[in-house]
PDB file of C-alpha atoms in Angstrom:
ATOM      1  CA  MET A  19      21.756   9.918  11.426  1.00  0.00           C
ATOM      2  CA  LYS A  20      19.642   9.863   8.046  1.00  0.00           C
ATOM      3  CA  LYS A  21      16.281   7.919   8.655  1.00  0.00           C
ATOM      4  CA  LYS A  22      15.371   5.271   6.286  1.00  0.00           C
ATOM      5  CA  ARG A  23      12.420   5.379   4.045  1.00  0.00           C
ATOM      6  CA  LYS A  24      10.675   2.306   4.079  1.00  0.00           C
ATOM      7  CA  LYS A  25       9.723   0.739   0.532  1.00  0.00           C
ATOM      8  CA  SER A  26       6.388  -0.105   2.010  1.00  0.00           C
ATOM      9  CA  ASN A  27       4.998   3.790   2.391  1.00  0.00           C
ATOM     10  CA  TRP A  28       6.466   4.798  -1.069  1.00  0.00           C
ATOM     11  CA  ILE A  29       4.558   1.899  -2.712  1.00  0.00           C
ATOM     12  CA  VAL A  30       1.381   2.275  -1.126  1.00  0.00           C
ATOM     13  CA  GLY A  31       1.457   5.906  -0.939  1.00  0.00           C
ATOM     14  CA  ALA A  32       1.911   6.123  -4.571  1.00  0.00           C
ATOM     15  CA  LEU A  33      -0.923   3.397  -5.134  1.00  0.00           C
ATOM     16  CA  LEU A  34      -3.284   5.347  -2.966  1.00  0.00           C
ATOM     17  CA  ILE A  35      -2.936   8.762  -4.748  1.00  0.00           C
ATOM     18  CA  TYR A  36      -3.227   6.829  -8.062  1.00  0.00           C
ATOM     19  CA  THR A  37      -6.500   4.944  -6.874  1.00  0.00           C
ATOM     20  CA  THR A  38      -8.144   8.275  -5.556  1.00  0.00           C
ATOM     21  CA  LEU A  39      -7.482  10.043  -8.480  1.00  0.00           C
ATOM     22  CA  VAL A  40      -8.947   7.649 -10.851  1.00  0.00           C
ATOM     23  CA  ALA A  41     -11.906   7.106  -8.763  1.00  0.00           C
ATOM     24  CA  PHE A  42     -12.265  10.963  -8.222  1.00  0.00           C
ATOM     25  CA  TYR A  43     -12.092  11.292 -12.358  1.00  0.00           C
ATOM     26  CA  PHE A  44     -14.534   8.357 -12.773  1.00  0.00           C
ATOM     27  CA  LEU A  45     -17.144   9.415 -10.094  1.00  0.00           C
ATOM     28  CA  VAL A  46     -16.968  13.274 -11.086  1.00  0.00           C
ATOM     29  CA  PHE A  47     -16.040  13.734 -14.528  1.00  0.00           C
ATOM     30  CA  VAL A  48     -17.712  10.923 -16.704  1.00  0.00           C
ATOM     31  CA  GLU A  49     -21.038  11.983 -17.596  1.00  0.00           C
ATOM     32  CA  ARG A  50     -23.136   8.802 -16.816  1.00  0.00           C
ATOM     33  CA  GLN A  51     -24.714   7.195 -13.829  1.00  0.00           C
ATOM     34  CA  ASN A  52     -22.772   5.888 -11.024  1.00  0.00           C
ATOM     35  CA  THR A  53     -23.550   2.153 -10.145  1.00  0.00           C
ATOM     36  CA  MET A  54     -22.903  -0.050  -7.426  1.00  0.00           C
ATOM     37  CA  GLU A  55     -20.391  -1.854  -9.174  1.00  0.00           C
ATOM     38  CA  GLU A  56     -18.115   1.305  -9.646  1.00  0.00           C
ATOM     39  CA  TYR A  57     -18.313   2.160  -5.554  1.00  0.00           C
ATOM     40  CA  LEU A  58     -17.570  -1.727  -4.995  1.00  0.00           C
ATOM     41  CA  THR A  59     -14.566  -1.619  -7.442  1.00  0.00           C
ATOM     42  CA  ILE A  60     -12.931   1.342  -5.675  1.00  0.00           C
ATOM     43  CA  GLY A  61     -13.586   0.133  -2.428  1.00  0.00           C
ATOM     44  CA  PHE A  62     -12.192  -3.341  -3.122  1.00  0.00           C
ATOM     45  CA  SER A  63      -9.054  -1.617  -4.887  1.00  0.00           C
ATOM     46  CA  TYR A  64      -8.598   0.506  -1.324  1.00  0.00           C
ATOM     47  CA  LEU A  65      -9.017  -2.710   0.669  1.00  0.00           C
ATOM     48  CA  ILE A  66      -5.955  -4.542  -1.608  1.00  0.00           C
ATOM     49  CA  ILE A  67      -4.028  -1.652  -0.920  1.00  0.00           C
ATOM     50  CA  LEU A  68      -4.329  -1.758   2.982  1.00  0.00           C
ATOM     51  CA  ILE A  69      -3.676  -5.545   2.620  1.00  0.00           C
ATOM     52  CA  LEU A  70      -0.681  -4.833   0.363  1.00  0.00           C
ATOM     53  CA  TRP A  71       0.619  -2.481   3.079  1.00  0.00           C
ATOM     54  CA  PHE A  72       0.128  -4.964   5.887  1.00  0.00           C
ATOM     55  CA  VAL A  73       2.310  -7.664   3.756  1.00  0.00           C
ATOM     56  CA  LEU A  74       4.994  -5.367   2.766  1.00  0.00           C
ATOM     57  CA  ARG A  75       5.462  -4.035   6.567  1.00  0.00           C
ATOM     58  CA  LYS A  76       5.732  -7.704   7.526  1.00  0.00           C
ATOM     59  CA  LYS A  77       8.059  -8.406   4.963  1.00  0.00           C
ATOM     60  CA  GLU A  78      10.646  -5.759   5.771  1.00  0.00           C
ATOM     61  CA  LYS A  79      10.235  -6.614   9.454  1.00  0.00           C
ATOM     62  CA  TYR A  80      11.335 -10.105   8.778  1.00  0.00           C
ATOM     63  CA  ALA A  81      14.177  -8.857   6.510  1.00  0.00           C
ATOM     64  CA  GLN A  82      15.305  -6.309   9.283  1.00  0.00           C
ATOM     65  CA  GLU A  83      15.302  -9.299  11.870  1.00  0.00           C
ATOM     66  CA  ARG A  84      17.170 -11.505   9.421  1.00  0.00           C
ATOM     67  CA  GLU A  85      19.922  -8.715   8.840  1.00  0.00           C
ATOM     68  CA  LYS A  86      20.287  -8.269  12.604  1.00  0.00           C
ATOM     69  CA  GLU A  87      20.584 -12.082  13.097  1.00  0.00           C
ATOM     70  CA  MET A  88      23.358 -12.080  10.502  1.00  0.00           C
ATOM     71  CA  GLY A  89      25.283  -9.502  12.075  1.00  0.00           C
ATOM     72  CA  ASN A  90      25.306 -11.676  15.703  1.00  0.00           C
ATOM     73  CA  PRO A  91      26.164 -14.916  14.315  1.00  0.00           C
ATOM     74  CA  ASP A  92      26.966 -16.181  17.964  1.00  0.00           C
ATOM     75  CA  LYS A  93      23.275 -15.331  19.578  1.00  0.00           C
ATOM     76  CA  LYS A  94      20.810 -17.977  19.184  1.00  0.00           C
TER      77      LYS A  94
END
């Protein structure tokens, strides 16, 4: 049986890779002094991705429960 891939993992994984690459570029390769604003922006980006991951997991869980209930209409 093939394991179903969760959309929340793909979306969050892609955003984490993108954010990490952009942060690495701005912190290492840009020739200027790094400020607290840049560090806070990166930190908040990771926080938003974490919140998005929790929300998408909850949404998928509710969709799976709804699908299960539709398969068993007699059960209440």
